[in-house]
Coordinates of C-alpha atoms in Angstrom, one line a residue:
M1 CA 96.9 84.2 113.7
S2 CA 95.7 86.6 115.4
Y3 CA 95.4 89.7 117.5
I4 CA 92.9 91.6 119.8
D5 CA 91.8 95.5 119.2
E6 CA 92.1 98.8 122.1
S7 CA 87.9 97.5 121.8
G8 CA 89.1 94.0 122.8
T9 CA 87.7 92.5 119.8
Q10 CA 89.5 89.5 118.0
R11 CA 90.4 90.0 114.7
E12 CA 92.6 88.1 111.7
L13 CA 95.8 89.0 109.6
R14 CA 94.6 89.5 106.0
E15 CA 97.1 86.7 105.5
N16 CA 98.8 84.6 107.3
W17 CA 102.3 85.2 108.9
R18 CA 104.0 81.9 107.8
I19 CA 104.1 83.4 104.1
V20 CA 105.0 87.5 104.6
E21 CA 108.0 88.3 103.0
N22 CA 110.4 89.6 106.1
L23 CA 112.3 91.2 103.7
P24 CA 114.7 94.5 103.9
P25 CA 114.2 97.6 101.5
M26 CA 115.7 96.7 98.7
V27 CA 119.2 98.6 98.9
D28 CA 121.5 97.3 96.6
A29 CA 124.3 97.6 99.1
D30 CA 126.6 95.8 96.8
A31 CA 126.2 97.9 93.6
I32 CA 128.5 100.8 93.0
S33 CA 125.8 104.3 94.0
T34 CA 125.5 106.2 97.3
A35 CA 122.7 104.6 99.1
A36 CA 125.7 101.6 99.5
L37 CA 128.6 103.7 100.2
A38 CA 126.0 105.5 103.6
Q39 CA 125.3 102.5 105.0
G40 CA 126.0 102.3 108.7
L41 CA 123.7 98.9 109.8
D42 CA 124.4 96.3 111.9
L43 CA 123.1 93.6 110.6
D44 CA 122.3 91.0 113.3
A45 CA 120.5 93.6 114.6
D46 CA 118.5 94.4 111.5
E47 CA 117.6 90.9 111.0
A48 CA 116.6 90.0 114.5
S49 CA 114.0 93.3 114.3
R50 CA 112.4 92.5 111.5
A51 CA 111.8 89.1 112.9
K52 CA 110.5 89.8 116.0
V53 CA 107.7 92.2 113.4
L54 CA 106.5 88.7 112.3
L55 CA 107.1 86.6 115.9
F56 CA 105.6 89.0 118.1
A57 CA 104.3 91.8 116.4
P58 CA 100.9 91.0 113.7
R59 CA 99.1 94.3 114.4
V60 CA 102.0 96.1 113.0
V61 CA 102.3 92.8 109.9
A62 CA 98.5 93.8 109.3
Q63 CA 99.1 97.3 109.0
V64 CA 102.0 96.9 106.3
Q65 CA 99.5 94.9 104.2
A66 CA 97.4 98.1 104.4
V67 CA 99.1 100.0 103.3
R68 CA 100.1 98.3 100.5
A69 CA 96.6 97.7 99.6
G70 CA 95.5 101.8 100.4
E71 CA 93.2 100.7 103.3
P72 CA 92.8 101.8 106.7
A73 CA 95.2 101.0 109.2
P74 CA 94.8 97.5 111.9
G75 CA 95.1 97.6 115.0
L76 CA 95.6 101.2 116.6
R77 CA 95.8 102.0 119.6
R78 CA 93.4 105.1 120.9
S79 CA 96.6 106.9 121.6
E80 CA 98.6 105.9 118.3
V81 CA 99.4 107.7 114.9
A82 CA 98.6 106.0 112.1
T83 CA 101.8 106.2 109.8
T84 CA 102.4 105.0 105.3
M85 CA 106.3 102.9 107.1
P86 CA 105.3 101.0 110.1
K87 CA 108.3 98.9 110.4
V88 CA 109.9 102.2 111.5
F89 CA 107.9 104.9 113.2
R90 CA 105.8 104.0 116.0
T91 CA 103.9 107.0 117.0
Q92 CA 101.2 107.6 120.2
H93 CA 101.0 110.1 122.8
V94 CA 101.9 109.0 126.3
E95 CA 100.1 110.5 129.4
T96 CA 103.6 111.2 132.3
S97 CA 103.2 112.2 135.8
S98 CA 104.6 115.1 134.1
G99 CA 101.5 115.6 131.8
R100 CA 101.3 115.1 128.4
F101 CA 103.5 114.5 125.4
G102 CA 104.4 113.2 122.3
H103 CA 107.1 109.7 122.0
I104 CA 108.0 108.2 118.5
R105 CA 109.8 105.6 118.2
I106 CA 112.0 105.3 115.4
F107 CA 112.6 101.3 115.0
T108 CA 115.6 101.4 112.2
F109 CA 117.0 104.0 109.6
N110 CA 117.1 101.4 107.2
V111 CA 115.6 102.5 104.1
N112 CA 115.9 103.3 100.5
D113 CA 114.4 107.1 100.6
P114 CA 115.9 109.6 103.2
M115 CA 114.0 112.3 102.1
A116 CA 110.9 109.9 102.6
F117 CA 111.8 109.0 106.4
V118 CA 111.9 112.5 106.6
R119 CA 108.6 113.6 105.8
E120 CA 106.9 111.0 107.1
F121 CA 108.9 111.9 110.4
V122 CA 108.2 115.3 109.9
R123 CA 104.6 114.8 109.2
L124 CA 103.6 112.6 112.1
I125 CA 105.4 114.2 114.8
G126 CA 102.7 117.7 113.9
Q127 CA 100.3 115.4 114.7
L128 CA 101.9 114.6 118.2
P129 CA 101.8 117.7 121.4
Q130 CA 103.7 120.6 120.6
D131 CA 105.1 121.5 124.1
G132 CA 106.6 118.0 124.4
L133 CA 108.7 115.1 122.4
I134 CA 109.8 111.5 123.1
V135 CA 112.2 110.7 120.7
D136 CA 112.8 106.9 121.4
V137 CA 116.1 104.7 119.2
R138 CA 116.2 101.9 121.3
D139 CA 117.6 98.5 119.6
N140 CA 117.8 100.5 116.1
G141 CA 120.3 98.7 114.4
G142 CA 120.8 101.9 112.0
G143 CA 120.5 101.4 108.5
H144 CA 121.0 104.8 106.2
L145 CA 123.4 107.7 106.8
H146 CA 121.3 110.5 105.5
A147 CA 118.8 108.7 106.7
A148 CA 119.8 109.5 110.6
E149 CA 121.6 112.8 110.1
F150 CA 118.7 114.1 107.6
A151 CA 116.7 113.7 110.4
L152 CA 118.4 116.6 113.2
Q153 CA 117.4 119.1 111.6
V154 CA 114.0 118.9 112.3
L155 CA 114.5 118.8 116.2
T156 CA 117.1 122.4 116.6
P157 CA 117.0 125.6 115.1
R158 CA 121.0 125.1 114.5
R159 CA 122.7 124.7 111.3
I160 CA 123.3 120.6 111.2
A161 CA 126.7 120.3 110.9
P162 CA 127.0 115.9 109.9
E163 CA 129.4 113.8 111.7
P164 CA 132.8 113.5 109.5
V165 CA 134.1 110.0 109.0
Q166 CA 138.2 109.2 107.7
F167 CA 139.5 105.4 106.0
I168 CA 142.3 104.1 108.2
N169 CA 145.3 105.0 106.1
T170 CA 146.3 101.7 104.1
P171 CA 147.6 101.2 100.6
L172 CA 144.7 99.7 99.5
N173 CA 141.6 102.3 100.4
L174 CA 144.7 105.1 99.1
R175 CA 144.4 102.7 95.5
I176 CA 140.3 102.5 95.6
C177 CA 140.2 106.6 97.1
R178 CA 142.4 107.7 93.3
R179 CA 140.5 105.3 91.8
H180 CA 136.9 107.2 93.0
Q181 CA 138.5 110.7 92.2
D182 CA 135.6 113.4 91.2
S183 CA 132.9 110.5 90.3
S184 CA 129.1 111.2 89.8
G185 CA 127.7 110.7 93.6
I186 CA 130.8 108.7 94.7
D187 CA 133.0 110.9 95.1
L188 CA 136.0 109.8 97.0
G189 CA 138.5 112.9 96.5
A190 CA 138.2 114.4 99.8
W191 CA 140.2 112.0 101.5
V192 CA 142.9 110.8 98.7
P193 CA 145.9 114.0 99.8
S194 CA 145.5 113.0 103.9
L195 CA 146.3 108.8 102.2
E196 CA 148.7 110.1 100.1
Q197 CA 150.7 112.4 103.2
A198 CA 149.9 109.2 105.7
V199 CA 152.6 107.8 103.5
E200 CA 155.5 110.7 104.7
T201 CA 153.3 111.0 107.7
G202 CA 152.8 107.5 109.1
A203 CA 150.1 108.5 110.5
T204 CA 146.5 106.0 111.2
F205 CA 144.0 107.3 109.7
S206 CA 142.8 110.1 107.5
G207 CA 141.6 113.4 107.4
A208 CA 138.0 113.0 108.5
F209 CA 134.8 114.5 106.1
P210 CA 131.1 114.5 105.9
L211 CA 129.4 111.5 104.2
T212 CA 126.3 112.9 104.7
P213 CA 125.7 115.9 102.6
E214 CA 125.0 119.1 104.7
D215 CA 123.2 121.0 102.2
G216 CA 120.4 117.7 103.0
A217 CA 120.7 118.1 106.2
N218 CA 119.5 121.5 106.1
A219 CA 117.4 121.3 103.1
I220 CA 114.1 122.1 106.1
G221 CA 115.3 123.1 109.0
Q222 CA 113.6 123.1 112.4
Q223 CA 109.8 121.9 112.1
Y224 CA 109.3 120.8 115.8
F225 CA 109.6 123.7 118.6
G226 CA 109.2 122.3 121.8
P227 CA 112.0 120.2 124.3
V228 CA 112.3 116.9 123.1
V229 CA 114.5 114.3 124.8
L230 CA 116.4 111.2 123.2
I231 CA 116.2 107.6 124.8
T232 CA 118.9 105.3 123.2
N233 CA 120.5 102.2 124.6
A234 CA 123.6 99.7 124.4
R235 CA 121.9 98.2 121.5
C236 CA 122.0 101.4 119.1
Y237 CA 124.6 100.5 116.7
S238 CA 126.0 102.4 113.5
A239 CA 123.6 105.2 111.4
T240 CA 121.9 105.3 115.0
D241 CA 125.2 105.9 116.8
I242 CA 125.7 108.8 114.5
F243 CA 122.3 110.1 114.6
A244 CA 122.8 110.1 119.0
A245 CA 125.7 111.8 118.8
G246 CA 124.2 114.5 116.6
F247 CA 121.4 114.8 118.5
Q248 CA 124.3 115.5 121.4
D249 CA 126.8 116.8 119.8
H250 CA 124.2 119.8 119.1
R251 CA 122.6 120.3 121.9
I252 CA 118.9 119.7 120.4
G253 CA 117.8 117.8 123.9
P254 CA 119.0 115.5 127.0
V255 CA 119.4 111.6 125.9
L256 CA 118.3 109.6 128.6
G257 CA 120.0 106.4 128.4
T258 CA 118.3 103.0 129.9
D259 CA 122.3 102.1 129.7
E260 CA 125.6 103.6 130.0
N261 CA 126.4 103.9 126.4
T262 CA 125.2 103.6 122.9
G263 CA 126.9 100.2 121.0
A264 CA 129.4 102.7 119.9
G265 CA 129.6 101.2 116.4
G266 CA 129.7 104.7 114.9
A267 CA 130.8 103.5 111.0
N268 CA 130.6 103.3 107.9
V269 CA 130.7 100.1 106.1
W270 CA 130.7 98.2 103.1
T271 CA 130.1 94.4 101.2
H272 CA 133.1 92.3 99.8
E273 CA 131.2 93.2 96.8
L274 CA 130.9 96.7 96.9
L275 CA 134.7 96.6 97.9
S276 CA 135.3 94.2 94.3
D277 CA 132.7 96.5 92.0
L278 CA 135.2 99.6 93.5
L279 CA 138.6 97.8 91.8
R280 CA 136.6 96.1 89.7
G281 CA 139.5 95.7 86.2
D282 CA 141.9 95.9 88.4
R283 CA 144.4 93.1 87.9
A284 CA 146.0 93.5 92.0
T285 CA 142.7 93.6 93.6
P286 CA 142.7 91.6 96.0
Y287 CA 138.6 90.4 95.8
V288 CA 138.3 87.6 95.0
P289 CA 134.2 85.7 94.9
L290 CA 134.5 84.1 98.1
P291 CA 133.5 80.8 98.5
K292 CA 129.7 79.5 98.5
G293 CA 128.2 82.6 97.2
A294 CA 129.2 83.9 100.7
G295 CA 129.4 87.5 101.7
M296 CA 130.8 89.7 104.6
R297 CA 130.5 93.1 105.4
V298 CA 133.5 95.6 106.7
S299 CA 133.6 99.2 109.0
I300 CA 135.7 100.9 106.1
R301 CA 134.8 104.9 107.9
R302 CA 134.9 104.9 111.4
T303 CA 132.5 108.7 113.0
L304 CA 133.7 111.4 114.5
R305 CA 132.1 113.3 116.4
V306 CA 131.4 117.6 116.2
G307 CA 130.9 120.2 118.9
A308 CA 132.3 120.4 122.1
L309 CA 133.5 116.6 121.7
S310 CA 135.2 117.3 118.5
G311 CA 136.9 114.1 117.1
T312 CA 136.6 112.1 119.5
P313 CA 135.9 108.7 117.8
V314 CA 132.3 107.6 117.9
E315 CA 133.6 103.6 116.5
D316 CA 133.7 101.9 120.1
L317 CA 133.1 104.7 122.3
G318 CA 129.3 105.3 121.2
V319 CA 126.9 107.9 122.7
V320 CA 127.2 108.3 127.2
P321 CA 123.4 109.3 128.1
D322 CA 123.2 112.6 129.8
E323 CA 121.1 111.2 132.1
L324 CA 120.8 107.7 133.6
H325 CA 117.9 105.6 133.9
R326 CA 117.5 101.2 134.8
M327 CA 114.7 99.9 133.6
T328 CA 112.6 98.6 136.3
R329 CA 109.5 96.1 136.4
R330 CA 107.1 98.6 135.3
D331 CA 108.4 99.5 132.3
L332 CA 108.5 95.5 131.6
L333 CA 105.4 95.2 132.5
E334 CA 102.8 99.0 131.8
D335 CA 104.5 100.1 128.5
N336 CA 107.5 101.7 130.5
A337 CA 105.6 103.5 132.2
D338 CA 108.9 105.2 135.1
L339 CA 111.1 105.6 131.6
F340 CA 108.8 108.3 130.4
N341 CA 107.2 109.2 133.6
R342 CA 111.4 110.6 134.3
A343 CA 111.9 111.7 130.5
G344 CA 108.8 113.4 131.5
L345 CA 110.6 115.0 133.8
L346 CA 112.7 116.6 131.6
L347 CA 110.6 118.1 129.3
K348 CA 108.4 119.5 131.6
A349 CA 111.6 121.4 132.8
R350 CA 112.4 123.2 129.9
E351 CA 109.9 125.6 127.3
P352 CA 108.7 125.3 124.2
H353 CA 110.2 128.3 121.8
T354 CA 107.8 129.5 118.5
V355 CA 108.5 132.0 115.9
S356 CA 106.5 132.4 112.9
V357 CA 104.8 135.1 110.0
T358 CA 100.9 135.8 111.0
D359 CA 101.2 137.9 108.5
A360 CA 103.1 139.2 105.3
V361 CA 102.0 141.7 102.5
S362 CA 103.8 143.7 99.7
V363 CA 103.5 147.6 100.4
N364 CA 104.8 150.2 98.1
G365 CA 107.5 147.3 97.2
S366 CA 108.6 146.5 100.5
L367 CA 107.4 143.4 102.9
K368 CA 106.3 143.9 106.1
L369 CA 105.6 140.6 108.1
K370 CA 103.7 140.4 111.3
V371 CA 105.7 138.0 113.6
K372 CA 104.9 136.1 117.0
A373 CA 106.7 134.4 119.2
A374 CA 106.7 132.3 122.2
N375 CA 109.6 132.6 124.9
V376 CA 112.1 134.3 122.5
D377 CA 112.6 138.2 123.2
R378 CA 114.1 138.7 119.4
V379 CA 114.0 137.8 116.2
D380 CA 116.2 137.8 113.6
V381 CA 114.9 137.7 110.2
Y382 CA 116.7 136.8 106.1
V383 CA 114.7 137.8 103.1
D384 CA 115.6 134.3 101.0
Q385 CA 118.8 134.2 103.2
R386 CA 119.8 137.7 103.5
P387 CA 119.8 139.0 106.8
Y388 CA 118.2 142.1 106.7
A389 CA 116.3 142.8 110.2
S390 CA 116.2 142.6 113.6
A391 CA 113.1 143.0 116.7
D392 CA 113.0 143.0 120.1
L393 CA 109.6 141.6 120.3
T394 CA 106.9 143.1 123.0
D395 CA 104.4 140.9 124.5
G396 CA 105.9 138.5 121.7
Q397 CA 105.5 140.3 118.2
A398 CA 106.8 142.4 116.2
D399 CA 106.1 144.6 113.6
V400 CA 109.1 144.4 110.8
T401 CA 109.3 146.3 107.9
V402 CA 112.1 144.7 105.1
P403 CA 113.0 147.8 102.1
V404 CA 113.5 146.4 98.3
A405 CA 111.6 143.1 99.3
A406 CA 108.5 143.1 97.1
A407 CA 109.5 140.2 95.2
A408 CA 110.5 137.7 98.3
R409 CA 110.0 133.7 98.6
A410 CA 110.8 133.2 101.6
A411 CA 111.7 134.8 105.1
R412 CA 113.2 133.2 107.7
I413 CA 112.9 134.0 111.3
D414 CA 115.5 133.5 113.8
G415 CA 114.0 133.3 117.2
F416 CA 116.8 134.1 120.2
E417 CA 116.3 134.2 124.0
A418 CA 119.1 136.1 126.7
G419 CA 121.2 136.1 123.3
R420 CA 120.7 132.3 122.4
L421 CA 119.6 131.2 118.8
V422 CA 116.9 128.7 120.6
A423 CA 114.1 128.9 117.8
S424 CA 114.2 129.4 113.6
K425 CA 111.2 128.4 110.9
T426 CA 111.3 129.2 107.6
E427 CA 108.2 130.8 105.7
Q428 CA 107.1 130.2 102.6
L429 CA 106.2 133.6 101.3
S430 CA 104.7 132.8 97.3

């Protein structure tokens, strides 16, 4: 099989597509582990997406092979940025009627390593225009919930509150959670008290607690400082539903939908084999091997919204976009031309907000910082997570002196516009 590169030259794939393995990331969803318990994946959508890559995107197959071989990526378009995860990301510069912006398509959150996913996400958007970004998750069937929620911090100065999840109250779910209280890496103890109370109250659902660790969801903070638009459609499921919900709940930017809501499958899914393992050795377990090695997956915990829609389920409702765009003929034939123009209009109406430390020196035991910002009128300075100073900016600059901080390791600069937090950046000082 061959493909045509940007110069019009026909090139051959290095490996016949018929023998390319088309397996999902090798997360063992049947083993008791943090990764297995944090799955939010529509398997049908994920299978279909990987099949489409083999059938209709041979250049992506070639890029995957090149990454494995440590070779330059073949078949890149002129506007495209090379990635180490060709099946996960496609990154490019796009020209719209409102100007040139960055576009990153996230095809899946189904990855082994959430932090590796975030690192590549940060690297890619760092090579795009910094005054506007289109994040596109259409047809993304989900994957690792931690990858989805860890990525949100990169786009906002606000602290991320992961979406909480809850069990349906049943004696069987209570047995599972009791058995795995205080277990290393898979502690289900937070849900036990509310499951026990349901015996008396008759409540349908347990209490709701985050599945994604909040520290991980805020470990690196904001990395992109321009306005952001999220594009969704009705085939966004599971972890992608949750990503879209978090994006909207934290007011990162407008959600532009090509359908009236996302797929409304915002749940944590477990396999039958995983449920069997969780009750292994329990003589009363209902989980027995299925005939002929069959397997199945169930939605075990539903997700709730945070922020203005706090407590609203993602499951069955999905995320309603802030703006609706019906796909046009030009979108289908000219690589989303009208859709990107609509996104560009939304980005043009918003300003980037930036903060940075241009110089940091120690003088007589004090730390002197030079701060530069755009579209920011005040900065608050935190040194090693402690609040130390606040300063108004003149012409986008300020000199800030922090006493008794010569040995400081990091400074966080929070930028405000008219009293509203609009940018946050952490600078390593040593």
